[in-house]
Amino acid sequence: MKRIFLVIMLFGAMALNASAQYIVGNPQWKWDTVVLFGAQNELKARYLQLCDVNGNVLEQLVQTRLLSAWSDKTKITMTYMGGRIAYTTTAAWSGSAWTDVVRLTPGYDGMGRITSELIEQNKLNGWSNYRLRHYTYGPQNRKLQMLQEKWSGGTWKNDTKTDYGYDDNGFQDTVTSQYSETGEGWLNGMRLIYTCDVNGNWLEALLESFETGTWTGGHKIIYTNDTRGNIEYETYATLTGNAWVNEFRRVYTYDSGDNAITGKNETFTDMQWVPEVTSSYMYYKKDFLLVIDEDHYRFEASYRNFPMGIGENPIRMLTLYPNPADESFRIGGLPENTRQTVVGLYDAAGVMVQGISVPLNGTVSTAGLDNGLYIIKAAAGSEVFTGKLLISHP
């Protein structure tokens, strides 16, 4: 039962954050390298991530340890258009070449939120439909639902559905999954019910399954947080008789950016915690960063910080005029040999509000942008350019 419980939790983590990697250009930390170790502290696998100077993820590479050397396994490549991910492609290493396996194409609404994800598989005759996800949002951009369809018999049919509930303070308190056996109606699957502290940090999560017409519990997770709200211990317990019995836990440590730099899996055996080899995930500023699908005991991770979405390269100033701007503005100061570049517009909080491809010294419209101070950023080769612009509509 414990192993099933862990698989359920990992699936929930993936479903909850299916779109996490598409946040582009925000001020945030990005993981750089994750190394996985076995129960005897032997090297098992590693994850490598490549970003551009703005912190946009370009590639994620998974390697396994074979005969004292690293061997390529899978690779995910991100392709961008207009400052947003156009699609991601997953490839497998055959020993001599990369072969594309899966392609994911996101769709966006006018606010830049991901509203759909088309997943395709590479068949002999080209890319074929596999899964299609739809996302809906509510007040304060809260994700309300993820609906997944599967391609069957030349049409899309219902597959799984996840609904997210929130308490009066806006903190997530329920995650409910449903599935379809026929592709039409829905059957209740599982439900997570969270209790939170006043800051929204999880304290407990009760797992319930829908059996014989009612929700039935028997498993829960107990969260122990540090003073900054980071999860230090994630303890899985099972109800035995009238008592909760500890079975499994994950233990994390964090850096100053609240990123999990170490994590380990342990099982409660003979009244003590001992190493457990299983799959896991790690946290990125209290969000799930990625699910690690290699059996391992512990991980060590390193991160890079991209303040305001700008990397560690020297920064040069842009010329923005007119400034303040009303209907439009022009961009100067880029290298003379720059034919076209992607420019990002960020609000005062560092959140990307628009990504647009403009020609050298081209004109950018301010239509749809509220009055206020914006940060303009661009990259040309290895150089980063930035400037501040005040938009003032009459």
Coordinates of C-alpha atoms in Angstrom, one line a residue:
M1 CA 0.0 0.0 0.0
K2 CA 2.9 2.4 0.8
R3 CA 4.3 2.1 -2.7
I4 CA 0.9 2.8 -4.3
F5 CA 0.5 5.8 -2.0
L6 CA 3.8 7.2 -3.1
V7 CA 3.0 6.7 -6.8
I8 CA -0.3 8.5 -6.2
M9 CA 1.5 11.5 -4.6
L10 CA 4.0 11.7 -7.4
F11 CA 1.3 11.7 -10.0
G12 CA -0.5 14.5 -8.0
A13 CA 2.7 16.5 -8.0
M14 CA 3.1 16.2 -11.8
A15 CA -0.6 17.0 -12.4
L16 CA -0.5 20.0 -10.0
N17 CA 2.5 21.6 -11.7
A18 CA 2.3 20.4 -15.3
S19 CA 3.0 23.9 -16.5
A20 CA 5.6 25.0 -14.0
Q21 CA 8.5 24.9 -16.4
Y22 CA 6.8 27.3 -18.8
I23 CA 7.2 30.4 -16.5
V24 CA 9.6 32.4 -18.6
G25 CA 11.7 35.4 -17.6
N26 CA 10.3 35.8 -14.0
P27 CA 12.8 36.7 -11.3
Q28 CA 13.5 33.2 -10.0
W29 CA 16.0 30.6 -9.2
K30 CA 16.6 27.8 -11.7
W31 CA 18.1 24.4 -10.9
D32 CA 21.4 23.7 -12.6
T33 CA 22.4 20.2 -11.7
V34 CA 20.7 17.4 -9.7
V35 CA 22.8 14.3 -8.7
L36 CA 21.0 11.2 -7.5
F37 CA 22.6 8.6 -5.2
G38 CA 21.7 5.0 -4.2
A39 CA 21.3 3.6 -0.7
Q40 CA 25.1 2.9 -0.6
N41 CA 25.8 6.5 -1.7
E42 CA 26.7 5.3 -5.2
L43 CA 26.1 7.6 -8.2
K44 CA 22.8 6.7 -9.9
A45 CA 21.8 9.5 -12.3
R46 CA 22.0 13.2 -12.8
Y47 CA 19.8 16.0 -14.3
L48 CA 21.4 18.9 -16.1
Q49 CA 19.6 22.1 -17.1
L50 CA 20.7 24.7 -19.6
C51 CA 19.3 28.3 -19.5
D52 CA 19.9 31.4 -21.5
V53 CA 21.0 34.7 -20.0
N54 CA 17.4 35.5 -19.0
G55 CA 16.9 32.3 -17.2
N56 CA 14.7 30.8 -19.9
V57 CA 15.1 27.0 -19.9
L58 CA 16.6 25.8 -23.2
E59 CA 17.4 22.1 -22.4
Q60 CA 17.1 19.5 -19.8
L61 CA 19.3 16.4 -20.0
V62 CA 19.0 13.2 -17.9
Q63 CA 22.1 10.9 -17.7
T64 CA 22.6 7.6 -15.9
R65 CA 25.8 6.2 -14.3
L66 CA 27.1 3.2 -16.2
L67 CA 30.6 1.7 -15.8
S68 CA 32.0 4.7 -13.9
A69 CA 30.8 7.1 -16.7
W70 CA 27.8 9.2 -17.4
S71 CA 25.5 7.9 -20.2
D72 CA 22.9 10.0 -21.9
K73 CA 19.3 8.8 -21.5
T74 CA 16.7 11.5 -22.3
K75 CA 16.7 15.2 -23.4
I76 CA 14.0 17.8 -23.4
T77 CA 14.5 20.8 -25.7
M78 CA 12.4 24.0 -25.4
T79 CA 11.7 26.2 -28.4
Y80 CA 10.6 29.8 -28.0
M81 CA 8.5 32.3 -30.0
G82 CA 7.7 35.8 -28.8
G83 CA 9.2 35.2 -25.4
R84 CA 7.0 32.1 -24.7
I85 CA 7.6 28.4 -25.2
A86 CA 6.2 27.3 -28.5
Y87 CA 6.8 23.6 -27.9
T88 CA 9.0 21.2 -26.0
T89 CA 10.5 18.0 -27.5
T90 CA 11.6 14.9 -25.5
A91 CA 14.2 12.7 -27.2
A92 CA 15.7 9.4 -26.2
W93 CA 19.4 8.4 -26.7
S94 CA 19.8 5.2 -28.7
G95 CA 23.5 4.9 -28.1
S96 CA 24.4 6.7 -31.3
A97 CA 21.8 9.3 -31.9
W98 CA 18.8 11.2 -30.4
T99 CA 15.3 10.1 -31.4
D100 CA 12.4 12.4 -30.8
V101 CA 9.7 10.6 -28.8
V102 CA 7.2 13.2 -27.4
R103 CA 6.3 16.7 -28.3
L104 CA 4.3 19.1 -26.1
T105 CA 2.7 22.3 -27.5
P106 CA 1.2 24.8 -25.0
G107 CA -1.6 27.2 -25.8
Y108 CA -1.9 30.6 -24.0
D109 CA -4.6 33.1 -23.3
G110 CA -4.3 36.9 -23.4
M111 CA -2.8 37.0 -19.9
G112 CA 0.0 34.6 -20.9
R113 CA -1.5 31.7 -18.9
I114 CA -1.3 28.2 -20.3
T115 CA -4.8 27.1 -21.2
S116 CA -3.9 23.9 -23.1
E117 CA -1.1 21.4 -23.7
L118 CA -1.1 19.1 -26.7
I119 CA 1.0 16.0 -26.2
E120 CA 2.0 14.1 -29.4
Q121 CA 4.0 10.9 -29.9
N122 CA 6.4 10.3 -32.7
K123 CA 5.2 7.4 -34.8
L124 CA 6.6 6.0 -38.1
N125 CA 4.4 8.3 -40.1
G126 CA 5.1 11.4 -38.0
W127 CA 3.6 13.1 -34.9
S128 CA 0.4 11.6 -33.7
N129 CA -2.1 12.8 -31.1
Y130 CA -1.7 11.3 -27.6
R131 CA -3.1 13.5 -24.8
L132 CA -4.7 17.0 -24.6
R133 CA -4.9 19.0 -21.4
H134 CA -7.1 22.0 -20.7
Y135 CA -6.6 24.4 -17.8
T136 CA -9.1 26.8 -16.4
Y137 CA -8.5 29.6 -13.9
G138 CA -10.5 31.6 -11.4
P139 CA -10.0 34.7 -9.3
Q140 CA -6.4 35.8 -8.6
N141 CA -5.2 33.5 -11.4
R142 CA -5.9 30.4 -9.3
K143 CA -5.9 27.1 -11.2
L144 CA -9.3 25.6 -10.9
Q145 CA -9.2 22.5 -13.2
M146 CA -6.9 20.4 -15.3
L147 CA -8.9 18.2 -17.8
Q148 CA -7.0 15.6 -19.8
E149 CA -8.3 13.9 -22.9
K150 CA -6.8 10.9 -24.7
W151 CA -6.8 10.3 -28.5
S152 CA -8.8 7.2 -29.3
G153 CA -10.5 6.1 -32.5
G154 CA -9.8 9.3 -34.3
T155 CA -11.3 11.6 -31.6
W156 CA -10.6 13.1 -28.2
K157 CA -12.2 11.3 -25.2
N158 CA -12.2 12.1 -21.5
D159 CA -9.3 10.6 -19.6
T160 CA -8.7 12.2 -16.2
K161 CA -9.7 15.4 -14.5
T162 CA -8.3 17.3 -11.5
D163 CA -10.1 20.0 -9.6
Y164 CA -8.4 22.4 -7.2
G165 CA -10.2 24.0 -4.2
Y166 CA -9.2 26.9 -2.1
D167 CA -10.1 28.2 1.4
D168 CA -11.4 31.6 2.3
N169 CA -7.8 32.9 2.4
G170 CA -7.0 31.7 -1.1
F171 CA -4.9 28.8 0.1
Q172 CA -5.3 25.5 -1.7
D173 CA -7.2 23.0 0.5
T174 CA -8.4 20.3 -1.9
V175 CA -7.2 18.4 -4.9
T176 CA -9.8 16.0 -6.4
S177 CA -9.1 13.6 -9.2
Q178 CA -11.6 11.8 -11.4
Y179 CA -11.2 9.3 -14.3
S180 CA -13.2 8.0 -17.2
E181 CA -13.4 4.4 -18.1
T182 CA -15.5 4.9 -21.3
G183 CA -14.2 8.3 -22.3
E184 CA -17.5 9.9 -21.5
G185 CA -18.7 10.0 -17.9
W186 CA -16.6 10.6 -14.8
L187 CA -15.9 8.4 -11.8
N188 CA -14.4 9.7 -8.5
G189 CA -10.8 8.6 -7.9
M190 CA -8.9 10.2 -5.1
R191 CA -8.9 13.4 -3.0
L192 CA -6.3 15.3 -1.0
I193 CA -7.6 17.5 1.8
Y194 CA -5.0 20.0 3.1
T195 CA -4.9 21.8 6.4
C196 CA -2.7 25.0 6.4
D197 CA -1.3 27.5 8.9
V198 CA -2.1 31.2 8.7
N199 CA 0.7 31.6 6.0
G200 CA -0.7 28.9 3.8
N201 CA 2.0 26.4 4.6
W202 CA 0.8 22.8 4.5
L203 CA 0.5 21.1 7.9
E204 CA -1.3 17.9 6.9
A205 CA -2.7 16.3 3.8
L206 CA -5.4 13.5 4.1
L207 CA -5.6 11.1 1.2
E208 CA -9.0 9.7 0.5
S209 CA -10.2 7.2 -2.2
F210 CA -13.7 6.8 -3.4
E211 CA -14.9 3.3 -2.5
T212 CA -18.4 1.8 -2.4
G213 CA -20.0 5.2 -3.0
T214 CA -18.2 7.2 -0.3
W215 CA -14.8 8.9 0.4
T216 CA -12.6 6.8 2.6
G217 CA -9.4 7.8 4.3
G218 CA -6.5 5.9 5.8
H219 CA -3.4 7.7 4.7
K220 CA -2.0 11.1 5.4
I221 CA 1.1 13.2 5.0
I222 CA 2.4 15.3 8.0
Y223 CA 4.5 18.4 7.0
T224 CA 7.1 19.9 9.3
N225 CA 8.2 23.3 8.1
D226 CA 11.2 25.5 9.0
T227 CA 10.9 29.2 10.1
R228 CA 10.7 30.3 6.4
G229 CA 7.9 27.9 5.5
N230 CA 10.0 25.4 3.7
I231 CA 9.1 21.7 4.1
E232 CA 11.8 20.0 6.2
Y233 CA 10.0 16.7 6.7
E234 CA 7.2 15.0 4.7
T235 CA 6.1 12.0 6.8
Y236 CA 3.7 9.5 5.3
A237 CA 1.5 7.6 7.8
T238 CA -1.2 4.9 7.6
L239 CA -4.2 4.6 10.0
T240 CA -3.8 1.3 11.8
G241 CA -6.6 0.7 14.2
N242 CA -7.1 4.0 15.9
A243 CA -3.5 5.2 15.6
W244 CA -1.5 6.7 12.8
V245 CA 1.7 4.7 12.1
N246 CA 4.7 6.3 10.3
E247 CA 5.8 4.4 7.2
F248 CA 7.9 6.7 5.0
R249 CA 9.4 10.2 5.0
R250 CA 11.3 12.6 2.8
V251 CA 13.8 15.0 4.4
Y252 CA 15.0 18.2 2.8
T253 CA 17.5 21.0 3.4
Y254 CA 17.4 24.4 1.7
D255 CA 19.6 27.2 0.5
S256 CA 19.1 30.9 1.2
G257 CA 16.8 31.1 -1.8
D258 CA 14.4 28.5 -0.3
N259 CA 15.4 25.8 -2.9
A260 CA 15.9 22.2 -1.8
I261 CA 19.6 21.5 -2.1
T262 CA 19.5 18.0 -0.5
G263 CA 16.7 15.4 -0.1
K264 CA 16.6 11.8 1.0
N265 CA 14.0 9.0 1.3
E266 CA 13.7 7.0 4.4
T267 CA 11.4 4.2 5.6
F268 CA 10.4 3.5 9.2
T269 CA 11.7 0.0 10.0
D270 CA 12.5 -1.6 13.4
M271 CA 11.6 1.6 15.2
Q272 CA 14.2 3.7 13.2
W273 CA 14.5 5.6 10.0
V274 CA 16.6 3.8 7.4
P275 CA 17.4 4.6 3.7
E276 CA 14.7 3.8 1.2
V277 CA 15.3 3.6 -2.6
T278 CA 12.4 5.0 -4.5
S279 CA 11.3 7.8 -6.8
S280 CA 10.9 11.3 -5.4
Y281 CA 10.7 15.0 -6.2
M282 CA 12.3 18.2 -4.9
Y283 CA 11.0 21.6 -4.1
Y284 CA 11.7 24.9 -5.8
K285 CA 10.7 27.8 -3.6
K286 CA 7.9 25.7 -2.0
D287 CA 6.6 24.5 -5.4
F288 CA 7.3 21.1 -6.9
L289 CA 10.3 21.6 -9.2
L290 CA 10.4 18.2 -10.9
V291 CA 9.6 14.6 -10.4
I292 CA 12.7 12.4 -10.3
D293 CA 11.8 9.0 -11.9
E294 CA 15.1 7.2 -11.1
D295 CA 15.2 4.9 -8.1
H296 CA 17.5 6.6 -5.6
Y297 CA 18.0 7.2 -1.9
R298 CA 19.0 10.9 -1.9
F299 CA 19.8 13.9 -4.2
E300 CA 22.0 16.9 -4.1
A301 CA 21.1 20.0 -6.2
S302 CA 22.6 23.2 -7.2
Y303 CA 20.9 26.4 -8.5
R304 CA 21.5 29.6 -10.3
N305 CA 19.7 32.9 -9.7
F306 CA 18.4 35.1 -12.5
P307 CA 17.4 38.4 -10.7
M308 CA 14.7 40.1 -12.8
G309 CA 15.2 37.4 -15.4
I310 CA 18.7 38.7 -16.2
G311 CA 21.6 36.3 -16.0
E312 CA 25.2 36.9 -14.9
N313 CA 26.5 38.5 -18.1
P314 CA 27.5 42.2 -18.2
I315 CA 24.4 44.4 -18.7
R316 CA 24.2 47.3 -21.2
M317 CA 21.6 50.1 -21.2
L318 CA 18.9 50.4 -23.8
T319 CA 17.7 53.7 -25.3
L320 CA 14.0 54.0 -24.9
Y321 CA 12.1 56.9 -26.5
P322 CA 9.8 58.7 -26.0
N323 CA 10.0 58.1 -22.2
P324 CA 7.4 58.5 -20.8
A325 CA 5.6 56.8 -23.6
D326 CA 1.9 57.0 -24.7
E327 CA 0.9 54.9 -27.7
S328 CA 4.3 53.4 -28.6
F329 CA 8.0 53.6 -28.0
R330 CA 11.2 52.8 -29.9
I331 CA 14.2 50.8 -28.8
G332 CA 17.8 51.9 -29.4
G333 CA 21.2 50.9 -28.2
L334 CA 21.3 47.3 -29.6
P335 CA 24.3 46.3 -31.7
E336 CA 24.2 47.5 -35.3
N337 CA 24.4 44.0 -36.7
T338 CA 21.2 43.0 -34.7
R339 CA 18.5 42.2 -37.3
Q340 CA 15.8 41.1 -34.9
T341 CA 15.6 40.3 -31.2
V342 CA 13.1 39.2 -28.6
V343 CA 12.2 42.0 -26.2
G344 CA 10.6 41.3 -22.8
L345 CA 8.4 43.9 -21.0
Y346 CA 8.2 43.3 -17.2
D347 CA 6.2 45.1 -14.6
A348 CA 7.7 46.6 -11.4
A349 CA 7.4 43.2 -9.6
G350 CA 9.5 41.6 -12.4
V351 CA 6.6 39.6 -13.9
M352 CA 6.7 39.3 -17.7
V353 CA 3.6 41.0 -19.2
Q354 CA 4.6 40.9 -22.8
G355 CA 7.1 39.2 -25.0
I356 CA 7.5 40.5 -28.6
S357 CA 9.9 40.1 -31.5
V358 CA 10.8 43.5 -32.9
P359 CA 13.3 44.7 -35.6
L360 CA 16.3 46.8 -34.7
N361 CA 15.1 50.3 -33.5
G362 CA 11.6 49.1 -34.2
T363 CA 8.4 50.5 -32.7
V364 CA 6.6 48.7 -29.9
S365 CA 2.9 49.4 -29.2
T366 CA 1.8 50.1 -25.6
A367 CA -1.8 49.1 -26.4
G368 CA -3.2 47.0 -23.5
L369 CA -0.5 48.1 -21.1
D370 CA -1.6 50.0 -17.9
N371 CA 0.1 53.2 -16.8
G372 CA 3.2 52.5 -14.7
L373 CA 6.9 51.7 -14.7
Y374 CA 8.1 48.8 -16.8
I375 CA 11.5 47.1 -17.2
I376 CA 12.5 46.4 -20.8
K377 CA 15.0 43.6 -21.4
A378 CA 16.6 42.1 -24.5
A379 CA 19.5 39.7 -25.3
A380 CA 21.8 39.8 -28.3
G381 CA 24.3 37.0 -28.4
S382 CA 25.9 36.8 -25.0
E383 CA 25.0 40.5 -24.1
V384 CA 22.1 41.6 -22.0
F385 CA 20.4 44.9 -22.5
T386 CA 17.9 46.6 -20.1
G387 CA 16.2 49.9 -19.5
K388 CA 13.3 51.4 -17.6
L389 CA 10.2 52.9 -19.3
L390 CA 7.3 54.9 -17.9
I391 CA 4.0 54.4 -19.7
S392 CA 1.6 57.3 -19.3
H393 CA -1.6 57.2 -21.2
P394 CA -3.6 60.5 -21.1

